[in-house]
mmCIF file of C-alpha atoms in Angstrom:
data_model
loop_
_atom_site.group_PDB
_atom_site.id
_atom_site.type_symbol
_atom_site.label_atom_id
_atom_site.label_comp_id
_atom_site.label_asym_id
_atom_site.label_seq_id
_atom_site.Cartn_x
_atom_site.Cartn_y
_atom_site.Cartn_z
ATOM 1 C CA LEU A 1 -18.281 -13.984 17.746
ATOM 2 C CA PRO A 2 -18.432 -10.663 15.847
ATOM 3 C CA ILE A 3 -18.996 -10.758 12.108
ATOM 4 C CA CYS A 4 -15.761 -10.223 10.188
ATOM 5 C CA TYR A 5 -15.208 -9.240 6.579
ATOM 6 C CA LEU A 6 -12.490 -9.833 4.010
ATOM 7 C CA PHE A 7 -11.801 -7.436 1.116
ATOM 8 C CA VAL A 8 -10.168 -8.838 -2.004
ATOM 9 C CA SER A 9 -8.537 -7.430 -5.145
ATOM 10 C CA SER A 10 -7.807 -9.212 -8.436
ATOM 11 C CA MET A 11 -5.231 -8.147 -11.009
ATOM 12 C CA GLY A 12 -6.628 -10.592 -13.557
ATOM 13 C CA SER A 13 -10.306 -9.646 -13.400
ATOM 14 C CA ALA A 14 -10.094 -6.078 -11.994
ATOM 15 C CA ALA A 15 -12.444 -7.195 -9.217
ATOM 16 C CA VAL A 16 -12.976 -5.616 -5.814
ATOM 17 C CA GLN A 17 -14.891 -7.955 -3.516
ATOM 18 C CA MET A 18 -16.396 -8.006 -0.026
ATOM 19 C CA LEU A 19 -16.767 -11.367 1.738
ATOM 20 C CA ARG A 20 -18.306 -12.255 5.085
ATOM 21 C CA LEU A 21 -16.221 -14.580 7.262
ATOM 22 C CA SER A 22 -18.131 -17.027 9.448
ATOM 23 C CA ALA A 23 -16.966 -18.519 12.739
ATOM 24 C CA ASP A 24 -16.445 -21.911 11.050
ATOM 25 C CA GLY A 25 -14.045 -20.370 8.540
ATOM 26 C CA SER A 26 -16.443 -20.355 5.594
ATOM 27 C CA MET A 27 -16.738 -17.290 3.365
ATOM 28 C CA LEU A 28 -19.723 -15.726 1.593
ATOM 29 C CA LEU A 29 -19.376 -13.187 -1.222
ATOM 30 C CA THR A 30 -21.648 -10.238 -0.361
ATOM 31 C CA ASP A 31 -20.650 -7.737 -3.056
ATOM 32 C CA SER A 32 -18.374 -7.515 -6.088
ATOM 33 C CA TRP A 33 -17.282 -4.690 -8.403
ATOM 34 C CA LEU A 34 -15.343 -4.774 -11.667
ATOM 35 C CA LEU A 35 -13.209 -1.682 -12.140
ATOM 36 C CA THR A 36 -13.027 -0.049 -15.561
ATOM 37 C CA GLY A 37 -10.658 2.112 -17.572
ATOM 38 C CA HIS A 38 -7.276 1.912 -19.268
ATOM 39 C CA SER A 39 -4.168 4.019 -19.679
ATOM 40 C CA VAL A 40 -1.052 4.562 -21.769
ATOM 41 C CA THR A 41 1.366 1.642 -21.274
ATOM 42 C CA GLY A 42 1.244 -1.897 -22.633
ATOM 43 C CA ARG A 43 0.294 -3.268 -19.209
ATOM 44 C CA GLN A 44 -2.632 -0.856 -18.980
ATOM 45 C CA GLN A 45 -4.913 -1.926 -21.814
ATOM 46 C CA SER A 46 -7.664 -2.590 -19.268
ATOM 47 C CA ALA A 47 -8.408 -2.051 -15.583
ATOM 48 C CA ARG A 48 -6.378 -4.150 -13.114
ATOM 49 C CA THR A 49 -6.909 -4.016 -9.357
ATOM 50 C CA HIS A 50 -3.485 -4.400 -7.764
ATOM 51 C CA SER A 51 -4.530 -4.032 -4.111
ATOM 52 C CA VAL A 52 -7.180 -2.768 -1.717
ATOM 53 C CA ARG A 53 -6.775 -1.145 1.688
ATOM 54 C CA LEU A 54 -9.331 -0.495 4.433
ATOM 55 C CA SER A 55 -9.237 2.819 6.304
ATOM 56 C CA PRO A 56 -8.477 2.632 10.047
ATOM 57 C CA ASP A 57 -12.111 3.331 10.960
ATOM 58 C CA GLY A 58 -13.337 0.719 8.488
ATOM 59 C CA ARG A 59 -15.694 3.038 6.630
ATOM 60 C CA LEU A 60 -13.680 3.450 3.395
ATOM 61 C CA LEU A 61 -11.942 1.006 1.072
ATOM 62 C CA SER A 62 -9.315 2.236 -1.369
ATOM 63 C CA ALA A 63 -8.468 0.263 -4.515
ATOM 64 C CA ALA A 64 -5.342 0.735 -6.638
ATOM 65 C CA ASN A 65 -6.472 0.614 -10.281
ATOM 66 C CA PHE A 66 -3.115 -0.300 -11.813
ATOM 67 C CA GLY A 67 -4.551 -0.427 -15.341
ATOM 68 C CA ALA A 68 -6.271 2.964 -15.332
ATOM 69 C CA ASP A 69 -3.870 5.076 -13.212
ATOM 70 C CA GLU A 70 -6.559 5.724 -10.619
ATOM 71 C CA VAL A 71 -7.276 5.246 -6.939
ATOM 72 C CA GLU A 72 -10.907 4.215 -6.437
ATOM 73 C CA LEU A 73 -12.562 5.005 -3.112
ATOM 74 C CA PHE A 74 -15.489 2.917 -1.871
ATOM 75 C CA GLN A 75 -17.826 3.456 1.060
ATOM 76 C CA VAL A 76 -18.360 0.261 3.061
ATOM 77 C CA ASP A 77 -21.952 -0.434 4.168
ATOM 78 C CA TYR A 78 -21.840 -3.169 6.793
ATOM 79 C CA GLU A 79 -25.624 -3.320 7.244
ATOM 80 C CA LYS A 80 -26.177 -4.012 3.562
ATOM 81 C CA GLU A 81 -22.849 -5.826 3.274
ATOM 82 C CA SER A 82 -22.034 -3.827 0.168
ATOM 83 C CA LEU A 83 -19.599 -1.382 -1.401
ATOM 84 C CA ARG A 84 -20.452 1.948 -3.046
ATOM 85 C CA LEU A 85 -17.980 3.681 -5.363
ATOM 86 C CA ILE A 86 -17.848 7.309 -4.284
ATOM 87 C CA ARG A 87 -14.621 8.694 -5.755
ATOM 88 C CA SER A 88 -12.047 8.070 -8.505
ATOM 89 C CA VAL A 89 -8.768 9.953 -8.146
ATOM 90 C CA ALA A 90 -6.334 10.062 -11.078
ATOM 91 C CA VAL A 91 -2.578 9.722 -10.699
ATOM 92 C CA ASP A 92 -0.121 10.720 -13.430
ATOM 93 C CA PHE A 93 -0.423 8.779 -16.704
ATOM 94 C CA GLY A 94 1.580 5.564 -16.877
ATOM 95 C CA ARG A 95 2.528 5.476 -13.180
ATOM 96 C CA GLN A 96 0.652 2.218 -12.403
ATOM 97 C CA PRO A 97 -0.529 2.548 -8.766
ATOM 98 C CA ARG A 98 0.417 -0.577 -6.886
ATOM 99 C CA HIS A 99 0.124 -0.495 -3.090
ATOM 100 C CA MET A 100 -1.393 1.882 -0.547
ATOM 101 C CA ALA A 101 -1.383 2.553 3.175
ATOM 102 C CA PHE A 102 -3.411 4.815 5.457
ATOM 103 C CA SER A 103 -1.855 6.732 8.320
ATOM 104 C CA PRO A 104 -3.040 5.279 11.666
ATOM 105 C CA ASP A 105 -5.230 8.327 12.343
ATOM 106 C CA GLY A 106 -6.798 8.105 8.884
ATOM 107 C CA SER A 107 -5.754 11.624 7.879
ATOM 108 C CA ASN A 108 -3.481 10.568 5.012
ATOM 109 C CA LEU A 109 -3.416 7.959 2.260
ATOM 110 C CA TYR A 110 -0.073 6.954 0.746
ATOM 111 C CA VAL A 111 -0.014 5.486 -2.778
ATOM 112 C CA LEU A 112 3.039 3.808 -4.326
ATOM 113 C CA THR A 113 3.425 3.472 -8.098
ATOM 114 C CA GLU A 114 5.454 0.863 -9.946
ATOM 115 C CA GLU A 115 6.466 3.038 -12.903
ATOM 116 C CA GLY A 116 8.249 6.260 -12.038
ATOM 117 C CA ASN A 117 8.744 4.958 -8.491
ATOM 118 C CA ARG A 118 6.537 7.614 -6.980
ATOM 119 C CA LEU A 119 5.104 7.875 -3.491
ATOM 120 C CA TYR A 120 1.953 10.033 -3.553
ATOM 121 C CA VAL A 121 0.664 11.613 -0.357
ATOM 122 C CA TYR A 122 -3.033 12.483 -0.083
ATOM 123 C CA ARG A 123 -4.963 14.228 2.661
ATOM 124 C CA LEU A 124 -8.271 12.542 3.423
ATOM 125 C CA GLN A 125 -11.124 14.860 4.370
ATOM 126 C CA GLY A 126 -14.469 13.138 4.738
ATOM 127 C CA ASP A 127 -14.653 11.051 1.585
ATOM 128 C CA ARG A 128 -12.418 13.295 -0.540
ATOM 129 C CA LEU A 129 -8.713 12.930 -1.341
ATOM 130 C CA PHE A 130 -6.441 15.936 -1.901
ATOM 131 C CA GLU A 131 -2.948 15.379 -3.303
ATOM 132 C CA LEU A 132 -0.240 17.010 -1.165
ATOM 133 C CA ALA A 133 2.959 15.811 -2.841
ATOM 134 C CA ALA A 134 4.669 13.093 -4.868
ATOM 135 C CA TYR A 135 8.189 11.839 -4.061
ATOM 136 C CA ASN A 136 10.784 9.789 -5.949
ATOM 137 C CA THR A 137 11.456 6.664 -3.877
ATOM 138 C CA LEU A 138 14.838 5.799 -5.407
ATOM 139 C CA SER A 139 18.320 6.379 -4.047
ATOM 140 C CA PRO A 140 20.461 8.407 -6.491
ATOM 141 C CA ASP A 141 23.310 5.976 -5.780
ATOM 142 C CA GLY A 142 21.485 2.848 -6.994
ATOM 143 C CA ALA A 143 20.049 1.367 -10.192
ATOM 144 C CA GLN A 144 17.492 3.772 -11.597
ATOM 145 C CA GLY A 145 15.015 1.110 -12.782
ATOM 146 C CA GLY A 146 13.879 0.869 -9.207
ATOM 147 C CA MET A 147 10.500 -0.850 -9.417
ATOM 148 C CA ALA A 148 8.910 0.346 -6.175
ATOM 149 C CA ALA A 149 6.932 -2.448 -4.535
ATOM 150 C CA ASP A 150 5.247 -2.017 -1.148
ATOM 151 C CA LEU A 151 4.459 0.413 1.670
ATOM 152 C CA ALA A 152 4.301 0.248 5.455
ATOM 153 C CA VAL A 153 3.543 2.889 8.085
ATOM 154 C CA SER A 154 4.799 2.797 11.656
ATOM 155 C CA PRO A 155 2.079 2.237 14.300
ATOM 156 C CA ASP A 156 2.547 5.771 15.655
ATOM 157 C CA GLY A 157 2.334 7.249 12.127
ATOM 158 C CA ARG A 158 5.725 8.977 12.381
ATOM 159 C CA PHE A 159 7.480 6.986 9.638
ATOM 160 C CA VAL A 160 6.647 5.589 6.204
ATOM 161 C CA TYR A 161 8.605 2.811 4.466
ATOM 162 C CA SER A 162 8.714 1.881 0.757
ATOM 163 C CA SER A 163 10.637 -0.964 -0.884
ATOM 164 C CA ASN A 164 12.650 -0.679 -4.131
ATOM 165 C CA ARG A 165 13.146 -4.020 -5.859
ATOM 166 C CA GLU A 166 16.014 -3.289 -8.255
ATOM 167 C CA GLN A 167 17.937 -1.256 -5.680
ATOM 168 C CA HIS A 168 17.472 -3.898 -2.947
ATOM 169 C CA ASN A 169 16.703 -1.190 -0.423
ATOM 170 C CA ILE A 170 13.996 0.401 1.688
ATOM 171 C CA ALA A 171 13.301 4.132 1.620
ATOM 172 C CA VAL A 172 12.508 5.650 5.007
ATOM 173 C CA TRP A 173 10.365 8.772 5.317
ATOM 174 C CA ARG A 174 9.550 10.972 8.318
ATOM 175 C CA LYS A 175 6.082 12.523 8.475
ATOM 176 C CA LEU A 176 6.131 16.284 8.945
ATOM 177 C CA PRO A 177 3.409 18.496 10.445
ATOM 178 C CA GLY A 178 0.751 19.020 7.789
ATOM 179 C CA GLY A 179 1.286 15.584 6.260
ATOM 180 C CA LEU A 180 4.290 16.095 3.973
ATOM 181 C CA LEU A 181 7.216 13.665 4.135
ATOM 182 C CA ASP A 182 10.947 14.130 4.618
ATOM 183 C CA LEU A 183 13.384 11.481 3.353
ATOM 184 C CA VAL A 184 15.443 9.962 6.174
ATOM 185 C CA GLY A 185 17.470 7.749 3.844
ATOM 186 C CA HIS A 186 17.735 4.347 2.157
ATOM 187 C CA CYS A 187 18.599 1.154 4.028
ATOM 188 C CA PRO A 188 19.598 -2.268 2.648
ATOM 189 C CA SER A 189 16.763 -4.773 2.825
ATOM 190 C CA GLY A 190 19.084 -7.643 3.769
ATOM 191 C CA GLY A 191 18.172 -9.544 0.613
ATOM 192 C CA GLU A 192 17.493 -9.206 -3.097
ATOM 193 C CA SER A 193 14.397 -7.678 -4.697
ATOM 194 C CA PRO A 194 12.457 -6.587 -1.591
ATOM 195 C CA ARG A 195 8.692 -6.649 -2.051
ATOM 196 C CA GLY A 196 6.321 -6.949 0.903
ATOM 197 C CA LEU A 197 6.854 -4.917 4.069
ATOM 198 C CA TRP A 198 5.270 -5.231 7.499
ATOM 199 C CA ILE A 199 6.180 -3.416 10.710
ATOM 200 C CA SER A 200 5.570 -4.905 14.144
ATOM 201 C CA LEU A 201 2.876 -3.460 16.388
ATOM 202 C CA SER A 202 5.593 -2.174 18.709
ATOM 203 C CA GLY A 203 7.299 -0.428 15.782
ATOM 204 C CA ASP A 204 10.725 -1.820 16.686
ATOM 205 C CA SER A 205 11.008 -4.422 13.896
ATOM 206 C CA LEU A 206 10.478 -4.198 10.137
ATOM 207 C CA PHE A 207 9.826 -7.428 8.219
ATOM 208 C CA CYS A 208 10.809 -7.531 4.537
ATOM 209 C CA ALA A 209 9.984 -10.214 1.946
ATOM 210 C CA ASN A 210 12.960 -10.490 -0.436
ATOM 211 C CA ASN A 211 11.678 -12.212 -3.563
ATOM 212 C CA ASP A 212 14.810 -13.079 -5.524
ATOM 213 C CA SER A 213 16.881 -14.230 -2.538
ATOM 214 C CA GLY A 214 13.980 -16.240 -1.097
ATOM 215 C CA SER A 215 14.073 -14.726 2.376
ATOM 216 C CA VAL A 216 12.171 -12.713 4.938
ATOM 217 C CA THR A 217 14.500 -10.459 6.896
ATOM 218 C CA VAL A 218 13.724 -8.911 10.278
ATOM 219 C CA LEU A 219 15.364 -5.520 10.706
ATOM 220 C CA ALA A 220 15.744 -3.640 13.994
ATOM 221 C CA VAL A 221 14.305 -0.117 13.761
ATOM 222 C CA ASN A 222 15.942 2.879 15.426
ATOM 223 C CA PRO A 223 13.102 4.472 17.423
ATOM 224 C CA ALA A 224 14.515 7.986 17.012
ATOM 225 C CA THR A 225 15.154 8.029 13.254
ATOM 226 C CA GLY A 226 12.828 5.236 12.134
ATOM 227 C CA ALA A 227 15.662 3.708 10.105
ATOM 228 C CA PRO A 228 16.161 -0.083 9.970
ATOM 229 C CA GLU A 229 19.737 -0.476 11.177
ATOM 230 C CA LYS A 230 20.592 -4.169 11.133
ATOM 231 C CA VAL A 231 19.190 -7.583 10.245
ATOM 232 C CA THR A 232 18.379 -9.504 13.428
ATOM 233 C CA GLN A 233 16.934 -12.611 11.749
ATOM 234 C CA THR A 234 16.671 -14.163 8.287
ATOM 235 C CA LEU A 235 13.980 -16.696 7.427
ATOM 236 C CA ASN A 236 14.258 -18.880 4.317
ATOM 237 C CA VAL A 237 11.047 -18.405 2.318
ATOM 238 C CA PRO A 238 11.285 -19.260 -1.406
ATOM 239 C CA ALA A 239 10.029 -16.492 -3.695
ATOM 240 C CA ALA A 240 8.866 -14.405 -0.703
ATOM 241 C CA ALA A 241 6.492 -11.674 -1.843
ATOM 242 C CA CYS A 242 4.244 -10.612 1.047
ATOM 243 C CA VAL A 243 4.467 -10.625 4.841
ATOM 244 C CA ARG A 244 1.596 -9.959 7.261
ATOM 245 C CA SER A 245 0.547 -10.786 10.815
ATOM 246 C CA ILE A 246 -2.703 -12.631 11.585
#
């Protein structure tokens, strides 16, 4: 069996870790980093790693430094089973970067912030990130607290999805030539306080973890517009926060 690796983030310790997975299910820690820094809000008195995301080609690992308003970029060395910090990219003060997603072709990195409800779009060239734009994820018709939560990208890269907890909706974005995004609209999540998002490999279903209503909803996606149009199934999952396939 091929050697597999797991990459882990920790909000409590600000850790970014690389672990080797063995065929028997055991795990071995091969490298660990503690992020540093702080920023301007009460929740940012020290570094906090909210999430990590591996690039499609597996050579780069991005880490959302919630406590320092930064995105850290690591190079993954599989021979040495180690991580090397190669880039720190600042986002606006107090935004609190939360979740990230790469486009399937690896040309763009999307970063979602909890405060300000911003979706940042970066172009990835080699090991450098260039900011293209930042968008407000909220609907003007809903509660303006918002609290953006998670991101998902369609398998063909045409659409980007972001969840808004206090508005109970999902923002849908269309990718334009050059990497910028165009807002398609906002769709109900089918529950309360949507957090985790995952889109099926076929792109025809969007799964949403609704935390306050304790449910995971499955929404049918319109292939032309990318918009989730109706709930086709609701699963009872208390305090649902994340949904992934394995």
